Short mmCIF file of C-alpha atoms in Angstrom, two decimals:
data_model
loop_
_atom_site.label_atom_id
_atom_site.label_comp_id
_atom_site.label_asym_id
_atom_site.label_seq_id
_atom_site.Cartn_x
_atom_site.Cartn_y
_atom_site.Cartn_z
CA UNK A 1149 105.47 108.81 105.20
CA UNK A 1150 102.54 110.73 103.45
CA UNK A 1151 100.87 108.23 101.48
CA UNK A 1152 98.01 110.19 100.22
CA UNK A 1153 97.50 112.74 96.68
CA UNK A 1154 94.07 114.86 96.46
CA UNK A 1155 92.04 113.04 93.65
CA UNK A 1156 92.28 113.75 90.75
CA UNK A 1157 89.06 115.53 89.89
CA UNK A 1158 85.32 115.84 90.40
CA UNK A 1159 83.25 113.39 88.26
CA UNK A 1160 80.31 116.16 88.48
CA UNK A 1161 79.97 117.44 85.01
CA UNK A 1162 81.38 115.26 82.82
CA UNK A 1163 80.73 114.56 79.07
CA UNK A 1164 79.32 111.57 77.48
CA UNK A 1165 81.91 108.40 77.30
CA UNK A 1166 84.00 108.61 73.99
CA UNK A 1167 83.10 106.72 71.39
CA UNK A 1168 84.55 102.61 71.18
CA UNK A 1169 87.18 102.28 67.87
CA UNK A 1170 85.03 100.74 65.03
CA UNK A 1171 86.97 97.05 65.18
CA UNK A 1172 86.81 97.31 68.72
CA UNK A 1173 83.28 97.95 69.14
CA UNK A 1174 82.54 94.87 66.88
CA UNK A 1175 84.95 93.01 68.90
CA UNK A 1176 83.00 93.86 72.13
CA UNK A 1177 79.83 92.44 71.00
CA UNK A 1178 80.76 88.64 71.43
CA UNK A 1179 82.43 89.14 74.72
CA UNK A 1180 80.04 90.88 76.48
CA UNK A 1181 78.12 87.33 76.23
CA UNK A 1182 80.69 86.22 79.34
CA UNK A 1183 82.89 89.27 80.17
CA UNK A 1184 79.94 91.87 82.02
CA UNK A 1185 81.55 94.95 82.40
CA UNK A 1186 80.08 95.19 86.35
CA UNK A 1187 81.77 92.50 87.87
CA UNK A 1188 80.42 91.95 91.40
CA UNK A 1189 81.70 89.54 94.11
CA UNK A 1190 79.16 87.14 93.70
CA UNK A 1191 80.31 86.35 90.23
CA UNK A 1192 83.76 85.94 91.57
CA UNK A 1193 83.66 82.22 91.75
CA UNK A 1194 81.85 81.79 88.31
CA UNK A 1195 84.34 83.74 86.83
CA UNK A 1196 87.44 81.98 88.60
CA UNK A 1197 85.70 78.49 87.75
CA UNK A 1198 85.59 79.21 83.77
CA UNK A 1199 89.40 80.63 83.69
CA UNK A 1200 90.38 77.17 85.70
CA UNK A 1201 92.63 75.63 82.97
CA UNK A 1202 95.92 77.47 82.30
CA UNK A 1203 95.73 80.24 80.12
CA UNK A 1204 98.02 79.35 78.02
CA UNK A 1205 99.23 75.38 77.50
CA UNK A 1206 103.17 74.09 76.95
CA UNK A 1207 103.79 73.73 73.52
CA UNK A 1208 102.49 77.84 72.71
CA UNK A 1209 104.62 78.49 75.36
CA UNK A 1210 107.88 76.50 73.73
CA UNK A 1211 107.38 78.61 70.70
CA UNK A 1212 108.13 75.83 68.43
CA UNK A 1213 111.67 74.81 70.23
CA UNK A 1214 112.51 79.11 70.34
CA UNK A 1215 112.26 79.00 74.36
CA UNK A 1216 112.65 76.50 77.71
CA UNK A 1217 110.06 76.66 79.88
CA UNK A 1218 110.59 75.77 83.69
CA UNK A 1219 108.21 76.08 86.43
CA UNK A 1220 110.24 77.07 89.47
CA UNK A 1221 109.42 77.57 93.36
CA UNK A 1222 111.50 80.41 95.08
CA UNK A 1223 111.31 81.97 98.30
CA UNK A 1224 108.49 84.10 99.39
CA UNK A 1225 108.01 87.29 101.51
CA UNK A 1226 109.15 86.32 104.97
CA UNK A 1227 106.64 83.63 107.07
CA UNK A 1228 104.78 83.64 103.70
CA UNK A 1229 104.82 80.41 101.30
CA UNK A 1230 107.09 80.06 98.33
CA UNK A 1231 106.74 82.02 95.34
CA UNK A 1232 106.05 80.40 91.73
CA UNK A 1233 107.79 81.81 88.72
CA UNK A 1234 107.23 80.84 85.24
CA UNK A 1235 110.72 80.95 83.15
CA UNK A 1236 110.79 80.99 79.45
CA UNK A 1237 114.52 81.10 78.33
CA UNK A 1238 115.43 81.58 74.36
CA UNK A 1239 117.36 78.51 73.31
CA UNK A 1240 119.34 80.42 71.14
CA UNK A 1241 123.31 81.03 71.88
CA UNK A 1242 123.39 84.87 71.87
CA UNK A 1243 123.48 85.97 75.36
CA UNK A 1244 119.91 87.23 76.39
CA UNK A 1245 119.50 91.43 76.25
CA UNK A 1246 117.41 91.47 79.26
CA UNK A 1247 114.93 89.52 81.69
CA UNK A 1248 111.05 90.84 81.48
CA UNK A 1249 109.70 90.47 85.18
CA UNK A 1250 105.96 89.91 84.32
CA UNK A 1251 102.83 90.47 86.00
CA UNK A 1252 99.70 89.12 85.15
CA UNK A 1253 96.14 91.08 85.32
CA UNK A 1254 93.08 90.30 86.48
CA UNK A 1255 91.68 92.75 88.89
CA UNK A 1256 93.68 91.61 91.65
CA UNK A 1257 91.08 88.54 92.40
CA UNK A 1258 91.86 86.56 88.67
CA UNK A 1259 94.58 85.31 86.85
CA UNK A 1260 97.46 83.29 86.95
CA UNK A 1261 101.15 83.49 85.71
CA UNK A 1262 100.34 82.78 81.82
CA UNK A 1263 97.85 84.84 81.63
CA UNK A 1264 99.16 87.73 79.10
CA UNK A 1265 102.24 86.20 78.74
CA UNK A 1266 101.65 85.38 75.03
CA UNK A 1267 102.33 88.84 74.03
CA UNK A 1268 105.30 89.07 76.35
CA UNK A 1269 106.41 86.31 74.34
CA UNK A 1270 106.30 88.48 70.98
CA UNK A 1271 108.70 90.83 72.93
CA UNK A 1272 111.44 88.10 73.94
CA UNK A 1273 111.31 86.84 70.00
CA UNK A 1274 112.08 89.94 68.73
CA UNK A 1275 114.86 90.90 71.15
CA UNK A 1276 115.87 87.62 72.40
CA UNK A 1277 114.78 88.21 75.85
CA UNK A 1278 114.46 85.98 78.24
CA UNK A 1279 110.73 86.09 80.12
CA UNK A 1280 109.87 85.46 84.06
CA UNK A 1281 106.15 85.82 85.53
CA UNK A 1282 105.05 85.88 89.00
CA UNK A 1283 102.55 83.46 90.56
CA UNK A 1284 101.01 85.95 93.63
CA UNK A 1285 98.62 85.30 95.83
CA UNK A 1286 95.08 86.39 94.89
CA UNK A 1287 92.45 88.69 96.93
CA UNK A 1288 90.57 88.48 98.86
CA UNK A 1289 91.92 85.35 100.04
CA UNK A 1290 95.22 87.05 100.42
CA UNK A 1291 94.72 91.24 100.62
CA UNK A 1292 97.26 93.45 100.51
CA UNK A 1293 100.09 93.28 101.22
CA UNK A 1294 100.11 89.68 99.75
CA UNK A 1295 100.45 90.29 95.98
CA UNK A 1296 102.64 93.17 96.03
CA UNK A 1297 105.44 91.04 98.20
CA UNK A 1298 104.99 88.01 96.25
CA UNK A 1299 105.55 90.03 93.13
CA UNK A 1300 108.78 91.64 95.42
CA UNK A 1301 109.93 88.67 96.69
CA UNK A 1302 110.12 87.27 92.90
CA UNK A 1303 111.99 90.13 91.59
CA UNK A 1304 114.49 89.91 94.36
CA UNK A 1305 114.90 86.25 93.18
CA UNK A 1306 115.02 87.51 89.35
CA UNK A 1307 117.47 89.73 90.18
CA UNK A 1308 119.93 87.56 92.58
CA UNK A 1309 119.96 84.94 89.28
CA UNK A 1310 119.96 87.41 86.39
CA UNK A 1311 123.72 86.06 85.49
CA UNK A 1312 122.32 82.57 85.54
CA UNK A 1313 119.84 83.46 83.33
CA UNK A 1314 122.26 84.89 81.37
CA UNK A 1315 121.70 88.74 81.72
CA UNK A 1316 123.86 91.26 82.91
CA UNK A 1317 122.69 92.76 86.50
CA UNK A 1318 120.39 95.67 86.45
CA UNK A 1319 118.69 94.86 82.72
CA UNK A 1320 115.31 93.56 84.37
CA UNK A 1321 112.19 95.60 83.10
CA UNK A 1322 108.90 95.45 84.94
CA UNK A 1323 106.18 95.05 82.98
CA UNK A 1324 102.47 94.34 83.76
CA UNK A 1325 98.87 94.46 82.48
CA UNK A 1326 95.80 96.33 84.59
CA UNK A 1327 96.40 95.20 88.03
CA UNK A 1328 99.58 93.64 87.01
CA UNK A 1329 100.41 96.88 85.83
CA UNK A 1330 99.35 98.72 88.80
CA UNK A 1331 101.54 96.05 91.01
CA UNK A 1332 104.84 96.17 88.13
CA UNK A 1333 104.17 100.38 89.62
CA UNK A 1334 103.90 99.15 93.65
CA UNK A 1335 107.54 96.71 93.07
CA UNK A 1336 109.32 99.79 91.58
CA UNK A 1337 107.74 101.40 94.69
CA UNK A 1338 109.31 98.77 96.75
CA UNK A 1339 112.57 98.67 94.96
CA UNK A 1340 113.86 102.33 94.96
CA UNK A 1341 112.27 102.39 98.82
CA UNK A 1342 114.03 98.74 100.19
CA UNK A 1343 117.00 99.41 98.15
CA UNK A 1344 116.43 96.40 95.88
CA UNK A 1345 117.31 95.46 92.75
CA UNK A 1346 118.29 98.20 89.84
CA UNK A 1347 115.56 98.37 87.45
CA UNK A 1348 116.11 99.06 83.42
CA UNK A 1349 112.41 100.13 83.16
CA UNK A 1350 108.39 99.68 83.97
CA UNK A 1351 106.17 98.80 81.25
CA UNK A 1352 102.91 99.81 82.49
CA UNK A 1353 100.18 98.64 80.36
CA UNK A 1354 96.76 99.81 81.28
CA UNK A 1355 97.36 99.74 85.02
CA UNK A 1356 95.33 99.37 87.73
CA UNK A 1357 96.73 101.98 90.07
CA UNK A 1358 94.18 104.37 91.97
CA UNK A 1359 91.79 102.81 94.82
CA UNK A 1360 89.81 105.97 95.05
CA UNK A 1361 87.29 105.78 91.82
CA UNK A 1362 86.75 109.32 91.75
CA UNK A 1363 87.89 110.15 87.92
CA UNK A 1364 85.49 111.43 85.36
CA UNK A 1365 86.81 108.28 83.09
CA UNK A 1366 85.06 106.39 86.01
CA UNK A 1367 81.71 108.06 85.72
CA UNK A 1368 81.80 108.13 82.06
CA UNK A 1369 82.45 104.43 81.73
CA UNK A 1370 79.64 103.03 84.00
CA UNK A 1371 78.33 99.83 82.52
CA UNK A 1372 80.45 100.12 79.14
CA UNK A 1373 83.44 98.22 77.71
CA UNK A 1374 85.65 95.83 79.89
CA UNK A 1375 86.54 97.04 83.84
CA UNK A 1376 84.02 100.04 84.69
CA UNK A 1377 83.52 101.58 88.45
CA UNK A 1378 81.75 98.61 89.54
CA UNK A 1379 84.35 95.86 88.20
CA UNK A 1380 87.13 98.45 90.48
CA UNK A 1381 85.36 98.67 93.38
CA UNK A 1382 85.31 94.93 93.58
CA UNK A 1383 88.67 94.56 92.80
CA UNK A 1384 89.85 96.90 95.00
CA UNK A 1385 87.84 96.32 98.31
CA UNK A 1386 88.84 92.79 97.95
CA UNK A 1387 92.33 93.87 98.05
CA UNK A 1388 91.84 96.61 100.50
CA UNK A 1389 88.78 95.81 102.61
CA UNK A 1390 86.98 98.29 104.11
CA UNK A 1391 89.78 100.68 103.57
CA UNK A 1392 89.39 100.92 100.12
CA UNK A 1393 89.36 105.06 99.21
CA UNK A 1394 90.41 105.89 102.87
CA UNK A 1395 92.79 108.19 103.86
CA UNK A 1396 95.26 105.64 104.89
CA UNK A 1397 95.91 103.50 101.73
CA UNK A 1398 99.54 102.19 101.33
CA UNK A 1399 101.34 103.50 97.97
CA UNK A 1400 102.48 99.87 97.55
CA UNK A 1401 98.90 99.52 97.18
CA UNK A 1402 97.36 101.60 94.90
CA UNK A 1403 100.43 103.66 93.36
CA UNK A 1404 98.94 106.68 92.23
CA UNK A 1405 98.57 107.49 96.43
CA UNK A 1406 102.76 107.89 95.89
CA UNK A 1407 103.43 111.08 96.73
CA UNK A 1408 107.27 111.13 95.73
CA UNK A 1409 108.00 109.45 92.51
CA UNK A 1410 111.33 110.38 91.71
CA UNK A 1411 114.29 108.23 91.34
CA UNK A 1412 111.68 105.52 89.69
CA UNK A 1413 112.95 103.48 86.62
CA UNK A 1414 112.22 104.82 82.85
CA UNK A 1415 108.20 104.11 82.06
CA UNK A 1416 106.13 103.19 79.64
CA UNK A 1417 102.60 104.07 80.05
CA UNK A 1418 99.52 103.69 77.99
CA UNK A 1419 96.10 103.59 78.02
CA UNK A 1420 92.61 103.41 76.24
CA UNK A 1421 90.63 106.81 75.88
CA UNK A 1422 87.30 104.41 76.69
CA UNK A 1423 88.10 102.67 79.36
CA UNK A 1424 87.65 103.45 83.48
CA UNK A 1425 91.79 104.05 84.14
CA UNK A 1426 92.56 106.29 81.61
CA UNK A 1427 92.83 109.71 83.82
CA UNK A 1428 94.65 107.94 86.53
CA UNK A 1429 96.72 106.44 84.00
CA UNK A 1430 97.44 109.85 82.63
CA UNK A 1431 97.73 111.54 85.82
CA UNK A 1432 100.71 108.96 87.00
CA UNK A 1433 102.73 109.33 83.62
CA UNK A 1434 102.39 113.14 84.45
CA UNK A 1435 103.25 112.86 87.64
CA UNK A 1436 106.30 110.74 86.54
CA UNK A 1437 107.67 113.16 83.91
CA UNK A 1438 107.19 116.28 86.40
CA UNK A 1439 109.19 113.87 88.92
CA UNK A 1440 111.78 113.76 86.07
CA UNK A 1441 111.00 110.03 85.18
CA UNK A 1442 111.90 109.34 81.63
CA UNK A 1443 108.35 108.80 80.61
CA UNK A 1444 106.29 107.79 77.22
CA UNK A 1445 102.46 107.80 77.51
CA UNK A 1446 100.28 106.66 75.01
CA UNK A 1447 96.55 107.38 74.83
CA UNK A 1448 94.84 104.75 72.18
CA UNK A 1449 91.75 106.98 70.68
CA UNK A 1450 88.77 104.62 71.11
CA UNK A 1451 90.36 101.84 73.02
CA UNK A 1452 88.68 100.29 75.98
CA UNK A 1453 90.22 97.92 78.35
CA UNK A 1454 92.65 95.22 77.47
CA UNK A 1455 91.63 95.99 73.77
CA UNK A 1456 95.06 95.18 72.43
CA UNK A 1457 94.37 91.53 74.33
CA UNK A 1458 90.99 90.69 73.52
CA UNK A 1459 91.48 92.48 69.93
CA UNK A 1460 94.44 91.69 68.76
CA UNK A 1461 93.84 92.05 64.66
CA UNK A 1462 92.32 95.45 64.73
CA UNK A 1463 94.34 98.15 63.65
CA UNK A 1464 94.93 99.98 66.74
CA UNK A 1465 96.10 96.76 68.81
CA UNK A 1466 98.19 96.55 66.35
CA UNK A 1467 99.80 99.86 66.46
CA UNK A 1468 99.76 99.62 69.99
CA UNK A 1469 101.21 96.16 70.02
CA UNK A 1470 104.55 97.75 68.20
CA UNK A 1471 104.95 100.76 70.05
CA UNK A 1472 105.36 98.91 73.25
CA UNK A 1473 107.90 96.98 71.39
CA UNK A 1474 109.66 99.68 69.65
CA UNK A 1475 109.92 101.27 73.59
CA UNK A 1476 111.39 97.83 74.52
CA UNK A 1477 113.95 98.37 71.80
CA UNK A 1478 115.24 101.23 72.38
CA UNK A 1479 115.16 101.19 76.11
CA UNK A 1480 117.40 98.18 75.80
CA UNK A 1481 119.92 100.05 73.41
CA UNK A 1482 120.12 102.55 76.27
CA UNK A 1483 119.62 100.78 79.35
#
């Protein structure tokens, strides 16, 4: 298997960075006080220590009485310990249109199953969804292949219940944020590969998907917004070790290495113009329309990182926040 694309460019001569969004400049101000934008490994356990509490407590999750919420253990990958999956089921009569299989952010070293989920949420309101996200094993206690066959093994468990959850087989979408994004790419890897579980589409929000670092985004983003070259360089060697941007990374790694991406589910994919993945991010929803992937990209003029998370009131979050939804929709009308 050839698991290996050219990069995608030089960084050599590239402009300067492109210019924040107004609200989202103002918004970056207050979290640079405890977000740097260089993360390094010796911050790791500073950072993991003040995101200790989970992200998001019971009763937001309830929705006032609009969902269940169940924590459930499931099996893992084989020899590997069980997987946790966070179930949020609208209490509601009408049979459910679809399950979202989410997966949480966090450079691959942060996070935990609520984290992003709120937004998810929004999605399984307005379409009466039901919601299911992955508990996977961290790096670089765990490297790769650890998170990717957690978030696998999940999804094979999603799937194998989707009628008692009350969907129809084959409506499960994918959908993740930066490295959850990057791994919601590596499971539809894994699932069209293994012969797993139809998928009704891949929501792809900001992902995480190239180990390699060599993108002019990259260079123009050094030491701005939320995520630059440093930040992915930690992330990724503490997935990958020292074979981070070698030759012989797996696809099921870092996805944009995929070679052959044909036969993938429909995609959503979108992206800020200021932030470090936004050529790789292109590059893969390219790659997946010339592949003849049903694809919708979105670039968000002035957005850096996670901006529609750590933003949510300005104006572009917000047009951002309901074209993801409106995708959702119709998706489901089609699927």
């Amino acid at each position: 298997m050839t698991v290996s694309n050219p990069p995608l460019s030089s960084p050599a001569a590239v402009g300067p960075p492109p210019p924040f969004d107004p609200e989202l400049a103002a918004a970056l101000e207050p979290l640079a006080k405890f977000l740097s934008p260089s993360i390094t490994p010796e911050m790791l356990p500073r950072l993991r220590a003040a995101s200790a509490a989970p992200s998001v407590p019971d009763e937001q999750l309830h929705r006032g009485g609009a969902f269940t919420v169940e924590e459930l253990s499931v099996p893992g990958p084989p020899g590997a310990p069980q997987v946790g999956l966070l179930v949020c089921r609208p209490r509601a009569a009408a049979t459910p249109a679809a399950v979202v299989y989410h997966i949480h952010g966090g450079g691959m070293i942060m996070g935990d199953n609520r984290a992003g989920v709120a937004e998810i949420l929004d999605w399984a309101e307005a379409l009466h969804l039901v919601v299911v996200s992955v508990e996977y094993r961290l790096a670089p206690e765990h490297p790769h292949p650890a998170p990717v066959e957690d978030c696998y093994a999940g999804l094979l468990w999603t799937a194998a219940h989707a009628g008692e959850l009350g969907v129809a087989s084959g409506r499960v979408v994918l959908a993740g944020t930066s490295a959850g994004g990057g791994l919601a790419a590596a499971t539809a890897l894994l699932a069209r590969d293994r012969g797993g579980p139809a998928l009704a589409g891949q929501l792809l929000m900001c992902p995480m998907l190239d180990d390699r670092g060599d993108s002019p985004s990259t260079a123009q983003m050094a030491g701005l917004g939320v995520w630059d070259g440093t930040s992915n360089r930690t992330g990724w060697t503490a997935l990958l070790g020292d074979g981070a941007g070698g030759p012989d990374v797996s696809p099921y790694a870092a996805p944009a290495r995929a070679v052959d991406l044909a036969g993938l589910p429909p995609a959503f994919v979108d992206v800020g113009s200021a932030e470090t993945f936004r050529d790789e991010d292109i590059d893969y929803a390219t790659r997946l329309l010339r592949a003849g992937v049903q694809t919708e990209l979105h670039v968000w003029p002035g957005g850096f990182h996670g901006f529609a998370l750590f933003a949510p009131r300005a104006r572009i979050s917000q047009e951002c926040a309901a074209a993801r939804l409106n995708w959702l929709r119709r998706l489901l009308i089609t699927a």
